[in-house]
Structures are given as C-alpha cells and as structure tokens.
Short mmCIF file of C-alpha atoms and ligand atoms in Angstrom, two decimals:
data_model
loop_
_atom_site.label_atom_id
_atom_site.label_comp_id
_atom_site.label_asym_id
_atom_site.label_seq_id
_atom_site.Cartn_x
_atom_site.Cartn_y
_atom_site.Cartn_z
CA MET A 81 12.25 14.80 -41.85
CA ARG A 82 11.48 16.97 -38.42
CA THR A 83 9.19 15.96 -36.02
CA ILE A 84 7.11 17.92 -32.83
CA ILE A 85 6.24 16.54 -30.01
CA LYS A 86 3.89 19.47 -27.98
CA ASN A 87 2.66 20.25 -24.47
CA GLY A 88 3.75 17.13 -23.32
CA THR A 89 5.52 16.28 -19.69
CA VAL A 90 9.25 15.00 -20.21
CA VAL A 91 10.45 12.70 -17.49
CA THR A 92 13.88 12.04 -16.38
CA THR A 93 15.65 11.07 -13.43
CA SER A 94 15.78 14.21 -12.26
CA GLU A 95 13.20 15.78 -14.16
CA ASN A 96 9.40 16.23 -15.08
CA TYR A 97 8.58 19.20 -16.96
CA LYS A 98 6.07 20.50 -19.73
CA ALA A 99 7.99 21.16 -22.79
CA ASP A 100 8.23 20.65 -26.56
CA ILE A 101 10.27 18.01 -28.76
CA LEU A 102 11.88 19.01 -31.84
CA VAL A 103 13.55 16.18 -33.71
CA GLU A 104 15.27 16.39 -36.55
CA ASN A 105 15.60 13.34 -38.01
CA GLU A 106 17.09 11.06 -36.11
CA THR A 107 18.28 13.37 -33.44
CA ILE A 108 16.29 15.63 -30.49
CA VAL A 109 17.59 18.94 -31.23
CA ALA A 110 16.24 21.19 -29.25
CA ILE A 111 13.58 21.40 -25.76
CA GLU A 112 11.61 24.19 -25.60
CA ALA A 113 9.08 25.36 -23.23
CA LYS A 114 6.40 26.70 -26.42
CA THR A 115 8.04 25.80 -29.98
CA SER A 116 7.52 28.09 -33.14
CA ALA A 117 9.20 25.71 -35.18
CA SER A 118 7.26 24.24 -37.83
CA ALA A 119 7.91 20.36 -38.57
CA ASP A 120 6.28 17.43 -41.08
CA LEU A 121 5.22 15.85 -38.11
CA VAL A 122 2.99 16.96 -35.31
CA ILE A 123 2.22 14.48 -32.32
CA ASP A 124 0.19 16.35 -29.49
CA ALA A 125 1.50 14.87 -26.22
CA ALA A 126 -1.32 17.25 -23.62
CA GLY A 127 -1.73 14.71 -20.98
CA LYS A 128 0.67 12.40 -21.98
CA LEU A 129 4.60 11.77 -20.47
CA VAL A 130 7.17 11.96 -22.48
CA PHE A 131 9.63 9.67 -21.53
CA PRO A 132 13.61 8.31 -22.51
CA GLY A 133 12.57 5.16 -24.80
CA ALA A 134 13.69 1.87 -22.79
CA ILE A 135 16.48 -0.32 -22.29
CA ASP A 136 15.96 -3.67 -22.38
CA VAL A 137 20.08 -4.85 -21.21
CA HIS A 138 18.33 -8.70 -20.66
CA THR A 139 16.67 -11.05 -24.11
CA HIS A 140 17.44 -13.78 -25.55
CA PHE A 141 15.59 -13.46 -29.56
CA ASP A 142 16.25 -16.89 -31.31
CA MET A 143 17.91 -19.25 -28.95
CA PRO A 144 18.25 -22.78 -28.65
CA PHE A 145 18.09 -23.67 -25.46
CA GLY A 146 16.86 -26.65 -23.83
CA GLY A 147 16.40 -29.39 -26.88
CA THR A 148 14.14 -26.32 -28.56
CA VAL A 149 14.59 -22.18 -29.91
CA THR A 150 12.36 -19.97 -28.66
CA ALA A 151 9.29 -19.04 -29.65
CA ASP A 152 10.11 -15.15 -29.88
CA ASP A 153 12.87 -13.93 -33.31
CA PHE A 154 14.59 -11.16 -33.58
CA THR A 155 11.58 -9.47 -35.40
CA THR A 156 9.05 -10.79 -32.94
CA GLY A 157 11.11 -10.20 -30.50
CA THR A 158 11.96 -6.54 -31.22
CA ILE A 159 8.24 -5.67 -32.18
CA ALA A 160 6.15 -7.08 -28.84
CA ALA A 161 9.82 -4.75 -27.28
CA ALA A 162 8.56 -1.50 -29.03
CA ALA A 163 4.93 -2.23 -28.32
CA GLY A 164 5.96 -2.08 -25.21
CA GLY A 165 7.66 0.85 -25.16
CA THR A 166 10.70 -0.42 -25.20
CA THR A 167 13.08 1.23 -28.04
CA CYS A 168 16.60 -1.16 -27.18
CA ILE A 169 17.61 -4.21 -26.73
CA ILE A 170 20.87 -6.34 -25.69
CA ASP A 171 20.53 -9.54 -26.92
CA TYR A 172 22.90 -12.70 -25.43
CA ALA A 173 25.50 -14.35 -28.15
CA LEU A 174 26.47 -17.63 -26.56
CA GLN A 175 29.95 -19.20 -27.29
CA THR A 176 29.57 -22.25 -28.53
CA PRO A 177 32.21 -24.54 -27.15
CA GLY A 178 35.14 -25.24 -28.82
CA LYS A 179 34.74 -22.11 -31.42
CA SER A 180 35.49 -18.46 -30.23
CA LEU A 181 33.86 -15.67 -29.05
CA GLU A 182 33.64 -13.72 -32.37
CA ASP A 183 32.10 -16.73 -34.06
CA ALA A 184 29.31 -16.44 -31.48
CA LEU A 185 28.57 -12.94 -32.27
CA GLN A 186 28.50 -14.00 -36.06
CA VAL A 187 26.31 -16.20 -35.82
CA TRP A 188 23.70 -13.84 -33.33
CA HIS A 189 24.60 -11.10 -35.92
CA ALA A 190 22.91 -13.60 -38.87
CA ARG A 191 19.82 -13.80 -36.78
CA ALA A 192 19.46 -10.41 -36.10
CA GLU A 193 20.30 -8.22 -39.26
CA GLY A 194 17.46 -6.82 -40.97
CA LYS A 195 14.93 -8.16 -38.87
CA CYS A 196 15.27 -6.05 -36.06
CA ALA A 197 12.27 -3.89 -35.72
CA ILE A 198 14.42 -1.54 -32.84
CA ASP A 199 18.24 -0.88 -32.21
CA TYR A 200 20.00 -3.82 -30.30
CA GLY A 201 23.13 -4.92 -29.46
CA PHE A 202 24.52 -8.13 -27.79
CA HIS A 203 26.60 -9.38 -24.84
CA VAL A 204 29.00 -12.12 -24.74
CA ALA A 205 28.40 -15.17 -23.45
CA VAL A 206 31.64 -17.44 -22.22
CA THR A 207 30.90 -21.36 -22.20
CA ASP A 208 34.17 -22.34 -22.70
CA LEU A 209 37.05 -20.95 -22.06
CA ASN A 210 41.26 -21.23 -23.59
CA ASP A 211 43.95 -18.69 -23.59
CA ALA A 212 42.69 -17.27 -26.83
CA VAL A 213 39.30 -17.38 -26.03
CA LEU A 214 40.44 -15.56 -23.12
CA ASN A 215 42.87 -13.15 -25.37
CA GLU A 216 39.93 -12.09 -27.70
CA ILE A 217 38.05 -9.82 -24.57
CA PRO A 218 40.27 -6.81 -25.17
CA GLY A 219 39.34 -6.57 -29.12
CA LEU A 220 36.37 -7.14 -27.99
CA ILE A 221 35.63 -4.42 -25.51
CA GLU A 222 37.74 -2.14 -28.18
CA LYS A 223 35.29 -3.08 -30.87
CA GLY A 224 32.42 -2.34 -29.08
CA TYR A 225 31.41 -4.95 -27.46
CA PRO A 226 32.17 -4.38 -23.68
CA SER A 227 29.92 -6.60 -21.44
CA PHE A 228 30.72 -10.34 -21.33
CA LYS A 229 28.00 -13.54 -19.73
CA VAL A 230 29.15 -16.35 -17.71
CA PHE A 231 26.58 -18.84 -15.82
CA MET A 232 27.46 -20.73 -12.60
CA ALA A 233 24.35 -22.96 -14.03
CA TYR A 234 23.74 -25.31 -15.82
CA LYS A 235 25.87 -28.16 -15.76
CA GLY A 236 26.77 -29.80 -17.80
CA VAL A 237 25.96 -26.32 -20.63
CA PHE A 238 26.78 -23.71 -20.12
CA GLN A 239 28.43 -23.38 -16.63
CA VAL A 240 31.78 -22.35 -16.20
CA ASP A 241 34.17 -22.85 -12.95
CA ASP A 242 36.06 -20.62 -10.64
CA ALA A 243 38.92 -20.70 -12.42
CA THR A 244 36.29 -19.36 -15.48
CA LEU A 245 35.27 -16.67 -13.22
CA LEU A 246 37.94 -15.54 -12.29
CA ARG A 247 39.97 -15.11 -15.47
CA VAL A 248 37.43 -13.58 -17.09
CA LEU A 249 36.68 -10.31 -14.35
CA LYS A 250 40.17 -10.08 -14.17
CA LYS A 251 40.84 -9.96 -18.31
CA SER A 252 37.48 -7.93 -18.64
CA GLY A 253 37.89 -5.62 -15.48
CA GLU A 254 41.51 -4.56 -16.94
CA ALA A 255 40.03 -3.60 -20.64
CA GLY A 256 37.57 -2.01 -19.24
CA GLY A 257 34.67 -4.29 -19.54
CA LEU A 258 31.68 -5.86 -17.03
CA VAL A 259 31.59 -9.15 -16.24
CA LEU A 260 27.25 -10.18 -16.10
CA VAL A 261 26.67 -13.42 -13.96
CA HIS A 262 23.77 -15.89 -13.26
CA ALA A 263 24.20 -16.67 -10.48
CA GLU A 264 23.01 -20.05 -8.88
CA ASN A 265 25.17 -23.03 -7.57
CA GLY A 266 24.63 -25.60 -10.50
CA ASP A 267 26.37 -28.64 -8.56
CA VAL A 268 24.25 -27.72 -5.75
CA ILE A 269 21.15 -27.54 -7.64
CA ASP A 270 22.50 -31.05 -9.56
CA VAL A 271 22.39 -33.12 -6.78
CA LEU A 272 18.92 -31.75 -5.43
CA THR A 273 17.52 -32.62 -8.62
CA LYS A 274 18.57 -35.87 -9.10
CA GLU A 275 17.70 -36.47 -5.72
CA MET A 276 14.20 -35.30 -6.72
CA LEU A 277 13.82 -37.22 -9.98
CA ALA A 278 14.93 -39.99 -7.72
CA ASN A 279 11.54 -39.43 -5.66
CA GLY A 280 9.77 -39.34 -8.03
CA GLN A 281 9.51 -35.72 -8.11
CA THR A 282 8.68 -34.66 -11.38
CA SER A 283 5.93 -31.37 -11.52
CA PRO A 284 6.96 -28.08 -12.29
CA LEU A 285 7.27 -26.88 -8.47
CA TYR A 286 9.82 -28.97 -7.78
CA HIS A 287 12.11 -27.36 -10.85
CA ALA A 288 11.27 -23.83 -7.99
CA LEU A 289 12.82 -26.57 -5.16
CA SER A 290 15.54 -28.03 -6.61
CA ARG A 291 17.18 -24.34 -6.75
CA PRO A 292 16.66 -23.12 -2.80
CA PRO A 293 17.44 -19.92 -2.77
CA GLN A 294 20.95 -21.14 -0.64
CA ALA A 295 21.93 -21.74 -4.22
CA GLU A 296 21.50 -17.87 -5.95
CA GLU A 297 23.03 -16.42 -2.35
CA GLU A 298 26.17 -18.86 -2.27
CA ALA A 299 26.52 -17.76 -6.21
CA VAL A 300 26.10 -14.23 -5.35
CA ASN A 301 28.58 -14.30 -1.84
CA ARG A 302 31.45 -16.86 -4.30
CA TYR A 303 30.50 -14.15 -7.28
CA ILE A 304 31.50 -11.52 -5.31
CA THR A 305 34.77 -12.44 -3.81
CA MET A 306 36.12 -13.12 -7.05
CA ALA A 307 34.80 -9.31 -8.49
CA ALA A 308 37.56 -8.20 -5.41
CA LEU A 309 40.04 -10.86 -5.83
CA ALA A 310 39.88 -9.33 -9.41
CA GLY A 311 39.67 -6.06 -8.35
CA ALA A 312 36.87 -5.61 -11.70
CA PRO A 313 33.36 -3.93 -11.73
CA ALA A 314 30.62 -7.10 -12.32
CA TYR A 315 27.26 -7.33 -12.69
CA ILE A 316 24.49 -10.13 -11.98
CA VAL A 317 21.99 -10.32 -13.74
CA HIS A 318 18.02 -11.95 -12.87
CA LEU A 319 18.51 -11.50 -8.84
CA SER A 320 15.56 -13.05 -7.43
CA ASP A 321 16.44 -13.52 -3.70
CA SER A 322 16.21 -11.36 -0.72
CA SER A 323 19.16 -12.99 1.09
CA ALA A 324 21.24 -12.30 -2.31
CA LEU A 325 20.18 -8.77 -2.34
CA GLY A 326 21.51 -8.38 0.90
CA LEU A 327 24.69 -9.34 0.13
CA VAL A 328 24.60 -6.78 -2.66
CA ALA A 329 23.65 -4.15 -0.26
CA GLU A 330 26.70 -5.21 2.30
CA ALA A 331 29.28 -4.88 -0.78
CA ARG A 332 28.25 -1.92 -2.18
CA LEU A 333 28.04 -0.93 1.84
CA GLN A 334 31.78 -1.21 1.25
CA GLY A 335 32.33 0.63 -1.71
CA MET A 336 32.65 -2.49 -4.28
CA PRO A 337 31.23 -1.48 -7.85
CA ILE A 338 28.41 -4.71 -7.81
CA TYR A 339 25.44 -4.14 -9.64
CA ALA A 340 22.25 -6.18 -10.23
CA GLU A 341 19.36 -6.50 -11.81
CA THR A 342 15.85 -7.78 -10.74
CA CYS A 343 12.91 -8.86 -13.34
CA PRO A 344 8.92 -7.83 -12.90
CA GLN A 345 8.59 -11.81 -12.64
CA TYR A 346 10.22 -11.97 -9.50
CA LEU A 347 8.59 -8.75 -8.07
CA PHE A 348 4.53 -9.46 -9.34
CA LEU A 349 5.00 -13.59 -8.95
CA ALA A 350 5.84 -15.85 -6.67
CA LEU A 351 6.24 -19.80 -5.44
CA ASP A 352 2.52 -20.41 -5.64
CA ARG A 353 2.47 -20.09 -9.62
CA TYR A 354 4.07 -23.05 -10.00
CA ASN A 355 1.03 -25.01 -8.07
CA GLU A 356 -1.52 -24.04 -11.65
CA PRO A 357 -3.37 -27.02 -12.60
CA ASP A 358 -2.58 -28.77 -15.55
CA PHE A 359 0.88 -28.32 -15.63
CA GLY A 360 -0.13 -24.65 -15.91
CA GLY A 361 3.61 -23.63 -14.13
CA ALA A 362 5.20 -24.48 -16.58
CA LYS A 363 4.49 -21.40 -17.00
CA TYR A 364 7.12 -20.12 -14.62
CA VAL A 365 10.16 -22.46 -14.96
CA MET A 366 12.22 -20.02 -15.39
CA SER A 367 15.73 -19.66 -13.46
CA PRO A 368 16.00 -18.78 -10.91
CA PRO A 369 12.86 -19.55 -10.09
CA LEU A 370 9.81 -17.20 -7.88
CA ARG A 371 10.40 -17.32 -5.01
CA GLU A 372 8.32 -16.95 -1.81
CA ALA A 373 5.55 -14.52 -1.84
CA GLY A 374 7.41 -11.68 1.10
CA ASN A 375 10.28 -11.77 -1.19
CA ASN A 376 9.12 -9.35 -3.28
CA ASP A 377 9.04 -6.58 -1.23
CA PHE A 378 12.45 -6.57 0.19
CA LEU A 379 13.46 -6.73 -4.10
CA TRP A 380 10.78 -3.66 -4.21
CA SER A 381 12.95 -1.74 -1.65
CA GLY A 382 16.09 -2.80 -3.39
CA LEU A 383 14.87 -0.83 -6.81
CA ASP A 384 13.75 1.88 -4.48
CA SER A 385 17.42 2.37 -2.43
CA GLY A 386 19.62 2.00 -5.38
CA ASN A 387 20.94 -1.34 -4.50
CA LEU A 388 19.31 -2.78 -7.79
CA GLN A 389 20.15 -0.39 -10.57
CA VAL A 390 17.91 -1.85 -13.46
CA VAL A 391 15.12 -3.99 -14.49
CA ALA A 392 15.06 -5.54 -17.34
CA SER A 393 13.09 -8.92 -19.09
CA ASP A 394 14.94 -11.58 -18.63
CA HIS A 395 12.63 -12.59 -22.24
CA CYS A 396 13.47 -15.89 -23.33
CA SER A 397 9.78 -17.09 -24.33
CA PHE A 398 8.52 -21.05 -24.93
CA ASN A 399 5.49 -21.90 -25.81
CA LEU A 400 3.08 -24.06 -23.77
CA LYS A 401 2.42 -26.13 -26.74
CA ASN A 402 5.10 -28.71 -28.21
CA GLN A 403 7.78 -26.64 -26.08
CA LYS A 404 7.47 -26.71 -22.48
CA GLU A 405 5.49 -29.37 -23.25
CA LEU A 406 8.45 -31.20 -23.25
CA GLY A 407 8.83 -31.71 -19.38
CA ARG A 408 5.50 -32.67 -18.78
CA ASP A 409 7.22 -36.06 -16.89
CA ASP A 410 10.26 -34.35 -15.83
CA PHE A 411 10.80 -30.78 -14.86
CA THR A 412 14.05 -30.69 -16.09
CA LYS A 413 12.71 -31.39 -19.76
CA ILE A 414 11.03 -27.95 -19.35
CA PRO A 415 12.58 -25.04 -21.21
CA ASN A 416 13.87 -22.24 -18.85
CA GLY A 417 12.33 -19.17 -19.52
CA ALA A 418 9.31 -16.74 -19.68
CA PRO A 419 8.27 -14.06 -21.61
CA GLY A 420 8.31 -10.29 -19.84
CA VAL A 421 10.05 -8.08 -23.04
CA GLU A 422 6.39 -6.14 -24.37
CA THR A 423 5.42 -6.40 -20.55
CA ARG A 424 8.46 -4.48 -18.43
CA VAL A 425 7.36 -0.82 -18.39
CA GLN A 426 4.22 -0.84 -18.14
CA LEU A 427 4.03 -3.62 -14.80
CA LEU A 428 7.08 -1.54 -13.54
CA PHE A 429 4.87 2.21 -14.20
CA ALA A 430 1.65 0.89 -12.95
CA GLY A 431 2.46 -1.97 -10.09
CA GLY A 432 5.80 0.46 -8.82
CA VAL A 433 5.03 4.25 -10.06
CA LEU A 434 1.51 4.56 -9.09
CA GLU A 435 1.37 2.27 -6.32
CA ASN A 436 4.11 4.81 -4.55
CA ARG A 437 6.97 2.24 -4.26
CA ILE A 438 9.09 3.90 -7.32
CA SER A 439 8.77 8.08 -8.05
CA ILE A 440 8.68 7.95 -11.66
CA ASN A 441 12.31 9.54 -11.80
CA LYS A 442 13.24 6.13 -10.96
CA PHE A 443 10.94 4.25 -12.97
CA VAL A 444 12.70 6.08 -15.40
CA ASP A 445 16.32 5.64 -14.46
CA LEU A 446 14.95 1.61 -13.99
CA VAL A 447 13.85 1.11 -17.00
CA SER A 448 16.11 3.58 -19.65
CA THR A 449 19.14 5.78 -17.97
CA ALA A 450 20.67 2.83 -15.89
CA PRO A 451 20.59 0.43 -18.21
CA ALA A 452 22.30 2.94 -21.00
CA ARG A 453 24.84 4.20 -18.59
CA LEU A 454 26.53 0.46 -17.43
CA PHE A 455 26.11 -0.87 -20.41
CA GLY A 456 27.81 1.86 -22.91
CA LEU A 457 24.66 3.49 -24.53
CA TYR A 458 24.54 6.50 -22.86
CA PRO A 459 24.23 9.93 -23.66
CA GLN A 460 22.74 8.84 -27.29
CA LYS A 461 20.31 6.35 -25.29
CA GLY A 462 18.98 6.30 -21.91
CA THR A 463 17.80 10.33 -21.70
CA ILE A 464 16.39 13.08 -23.24
CA ALA A 465 18.55 16.00 -24.02
CA VAL A 466 19.37 18.23 -26.97
CA GLY A 467 21.82 16.07 -29.03
CA SER A 468 20.77 12.52 -27.80
CA GLU A 469 18.63 9.91 -30.23
CA ALA A 470 15.15 10.27 -31.08
CA ASP A 471 13.92 7.64 -29.36
CA LEU A 472 10.85 8.70 -26.90
CA VAL A 473 7.61 6.56 -25.63
CA VAL A 474 4.95 8.71 -25.23
CA PHE A 475 2.76 7.06 -22.55
CA ASP A 476 -0.11 8.18 -21.52
CA PRO A 477 -0.85 7.40 -17.40
CA GLU A 478 -4.69 7.55 -17.89
CA ALA A 479 -5.00 4.63 -19.81
CA PRO A 480 -6.16 0.98 -18.68
CA PHE A 481 -4.16 -1.86 -19.67
CA THR A 482 -5.48 -5.57 -19.23
CA ILE A 483 -2.51 -7.95 -20.19
CA SER A 484 -3.47 -10.76 -22.04
CA ALA A 485 -2.15 -13.43 -24.92
CA LYS A 486 -4.90 -12.81 -27.00
CA THR A 487 -3.41 -9.37 -27.52
CA HIS A 488 0.04 -9.47 -26.91
CA HIS A 489 2.94 -9.26 -29.65
CA GLN A 490 5.19 -11.55 -28.27
CA ASN A 491 4.96 -14.91 -30.22
CA VAL A 492 3.65 -16.95 -27.01
CA ASP A 493 0.87 -18.76 -26.39
CA TYR A 494 0.64 -17.41 -23.33
CA ASN A 495 1.54 -14.51 -20.87
CA PRO A 496 2.80 -14.95 -17.46
CA TYR A 497 0.39 -11.64 -16.00
CA GLU A 498 -2.58 -12.86 -17.44
CA GLY A 499 -5.47 -11.20 -16.90
CA PHE A 500 -3.16 -8.39 -14.93
CA THR A 501 -4.94 -4.22 -15.08
CA GLY A 502 -3.72 -1.24 -14.82
CA ARG A 503 -2.93 2.37 -15.90
CA GLY A 504 -0.10 3.62 -18.68
CA VAL A 505 -0.10 2.32 -22.03
CA PRO A 506 3.25 3.73 -24.67
CA VAL A 507 0.73 5.56 -27.49
CA LYS A 508 3.43 6.42 -29.75
CA VAL A 509 7.59 5.16 -29.26
CA MET A 510 9.58 6.62 -31.71
CA SER A 511 13.04 4.68 -32.09
CA ARG A 512 15.41 7.56 -33.69
CA GLY A 513 12.99 9.57 -34.57
CA THR A 514 10.33 7.45 -36.49
CA VAL A 515 7.44 6.36 -35.35
CA VAL A 516 7.27 2.17 -34.82
CA ILE A 517 4.16 2.27 -32.44
CA ASP A 518 1.26 4.70 -33.00
CA ASP A 519 -1.47 4.17 -30.84
CA GLY A 520 -0.66 0.68 -30.07
CA ARG A 521 0.03 -0.86 -33.93
CA TYR A 522 3.13 -1.43 -34.82
CA VAL A 523 3.78 0.77 -37.98
CA GLY A 524 7.53 0.01 -37.66
CA LYS A 525 9.79 -1.40 -40.87
CA ALA A 526 12.16 -5.14 -40.18
CA GLY A 527 15.01 -4.24 -39.86
CA HIS A 528 14.66 0.10 -39.47
CA GLY A 529 16.86 -1.66 -35.63
CA ARG A 530 20.51 -0.80 -35.72
CA PHE A 531 22.92 -3.04 -34.05
CA GLN A 532 25.18 -0.18 -31.57
CA THR A 533 28.16 -0.16 -30.72
CA ARG A 534 28.95 0.46 -26.59
CA LYS A 535 31.70 2.05 -24.94
CA PRO A 536 33.72 0.70 -21.84
CA PHE A 537 32.20 0.26 -18.78
CA ASN A 538 31.80 3.61 -16.45
CA ALA A 539 30.83 2.79 -13.01
CA LEU A 540 27.36 4.37 -11.98
O1 LIG B 782 14.95 -19.58 -17.11
C1 LIG B 782 16.02 -18.26 -17.77
N1 LIG B 782 16.30 -17.52 -17.13
N2 LIG B 782 15.75 -18.46 -19.08
C2 LIG B 782 17.19 -17.62 -19.98
C3 LIG B 782 18.02 -17.91 -19.67
C4 LIG B 782 19.20 -17.46 -18.46
O2 LIG B 782 19.45 -18.18 -17.80
O3 LIG B 782 19.07 -16.38 -18.36
ZN1 LIG B 783 20.92 -16.98 -16.17
ZN1 LIG B 784 18.63 -14.76 -19.20
#
C-alpha cells in the first residue's frame, strides 16, 4: 500500500517546509518538494500542517483505583487519543504488592491486547520492593521496558519509602533505565487530610488544600537529592507547581539529568474550579491538584525555556455519576484523576502556539519528539523522516473546535474543558501508514495498535 500526503507543510522540531510525503506500507520512504510517484491513496494536505503523531507518555486505561476502575479502557482510550492526534501512548502497569513486576506486565498486556487503535507501551510501577523485585529491573530494561515509576504519595496504597526510591534509582540508573516519580509528600498530605476531615471539611476543595504546593516542592527536592546520590537520570511526572519547577530548573542548571512533564490541566485550569456548585469540583479532583491561577504562567515559561520537556495528559477518567460521586461526603473517597488524552494536542496548539506562548516547533517537541527521545521510541516515532514510521497528523490550523463531553470520544460523562474554544483540528491521523481518523471520525480497527518495546534511556 502506497500513500502520498501532498502539498502539506511539514513541521518538525527544527523546520517547517512544504513537501509531499510518500509512505509505503508502514514507513515513510520519501519526502520530496513535489513527488511524481503514484499511490493507492493520495491525501491532499494543502493549507494543512503535517506533524509527527503525538505521543502521550502518561495514561491510565483500565486501571483499578480508588475503589473503582477508570472509565476508559484501552479501546475507548486509544480511540480518543487517536481522535486528538496521538498515535502512541505509554500506560502504567502497576505492581500488585507481593507480586513481581513481570506479573504487573502480564496483567496490563492482557488488558491492552487486541484492543488498541494506536501503538502502546508500558512503564512499570514499583509499589512493593524486595531484592527479587529489584533484580527484575535490568532484565526488564533489556526486554524493552526502560522506564519505572515510583510514588511518593498515596500513603497506604502506592507510596514507597526513601530506601525504595534510592534503590530503584540506583538499579535503574546502572542498567540504562529512567525512574519516573509522582512527587508529593504522602505523609504530610495524610496529616493534613485527617485534620480536615476531623474539622468536617469534606468537599472537593479540601482535596486541593490537603495537598499544598509545599508537599510537591518537598518531594521534588527529596527526589532530586536521591537522583544525585544515585547518579541516575530522573523524571518528574505531572509537575504542577512553580516552586517545584524552580527546583528542577536549578538542578538542570547544575547539569543534572533531571526531566519533568506537566499536563494541560495545570496550564489551563486553576484552583477556583473546586468551587463549582453541585459537587462540580469533583471533576478536578486529581493529584497533584490544580493550583492558584498565577501558577500557570510559570509552567508556560518552563515549557518555553526547556525546563519542562514534555506535556502528557495523565488521562485517568472517572465518571461523575457513580464514580466521583463515591466521595460526595468525603473528598478522600473521590477517585483521583481526570480525562485529557483527546484534548492535549489541540489545547497545546490553540493555547500555546496560537497564543504565542510557544513556537510551533516547540509544540511538536513537547507532544511528540521529546517524549519519543526520552522514552526510547526515537527515531522510529516522534519525527517525520525517511525510514521513520508513518505516524502522521494532518492538522487544519484554521478549523475551529469547541470541546464538549457531548462530542468527545472519551468514555466519560464530563470534560474538564467543557466549552473551551479554539482553532486547530487533526483532520486525518495515520498510525503506521493506516488512516485511523478521517475528518474527525474513527475509521481504524481495534487491535491495529501494536505493543512497542523501547530502547534504554538516552539523555536529551
Ligand atoms: O490524580 C491522578 N493524577 N490520578 C492518576 C494517578 C496518578 O497519580 O498519576
Ligand atoms: Zn501521579
Ligand atoms: Zn498518572
């Protein structure tokens, strides 16, 4: 099968140029100013941008959490991702305490197998460390799982102690892996939470107030210190707070291989959302929580300056009805997380590029190239080049959009960005040479998505 994408403007991290892209089966085989080749399918991209398929390195599909299971599974989650211009996701396989990391991977493979509309991979979350578990790490890196996650929060559930942090960082660092952290001080949060509940402060706002910026700052500081002690590269997921960002910037200035991602929710939403009436604040119960309004600008600057390298979604969807509602009388019972896999790319384009906060090349880097490089998928993914896989997005930068739960593909009954308007729509999305989104409609097949083994960590 030969496909030509004609007359588009190709955008990468370093260039924007008019070209025709020739795809043979799954691979880009030529990029020419004007091709004379013939093809089975010709896509006219005149007036459109063509960028590498976006990569979302932080999703939670089909995940049991907070006494329930996420609303999106690998079928609905990956269709929604594709509709938003994402062609590869990396989800988290969570270790069950007492079991091995291999066991976690088996469980998550079974959940994803045959369901995915786009390619996928797994990070492995370590929740219960012993020598045998620690010794699994080098073998897993060799098998194509080079990234591990640890939680400094969710006391009594996923939280690990400092010894675990240090041991995992050391082992992973020695073997060519990258350790990802949820950086919030779970013990501090536990004390504040108990105080609030004892005072009858049970509404969604107290979720945020029980997790102040200092809890994140302290954990980021501790984690960076551990990474320095271990001599290992380290990555902070869903960084939300300006002071925590300052710590990352300082470490990077000293030459430390510290990386961090933020998410659209921390760029576009703020603390006032927790005051929405009728338990509406529950839509935004996620960890870390939304911060004061002025914080967003610091994160945008962090993206522009390079101190934040990745924008991921942390898609973790729970319906308001019957799921978030579990915590109507007690914010600690609201399952943590929010949807966003479908809206990440459009929000960053409309709110970032069109609002002159970041360049279009930086946008491509944040949503595609940097995640591909940090997580061992480059150059087969994350760029448009001869020999790369044909994961491509034909994007109409002028087309208007309005975000709504009524029209999204995500299998959840609300959208945190309900009513947001902007410009920039992925009109066609190609996954390894196959069109999976055509004029906004999903036309792919479940099971097209292929599991991706990944290369060991390579510093940016
Ligand atoms: O609230 C969130 N972020 N839920 C998903 C799990 C996590 O901490 O990433
Ligand atoms: Zn987290
Ligand atoms: Zn997460």
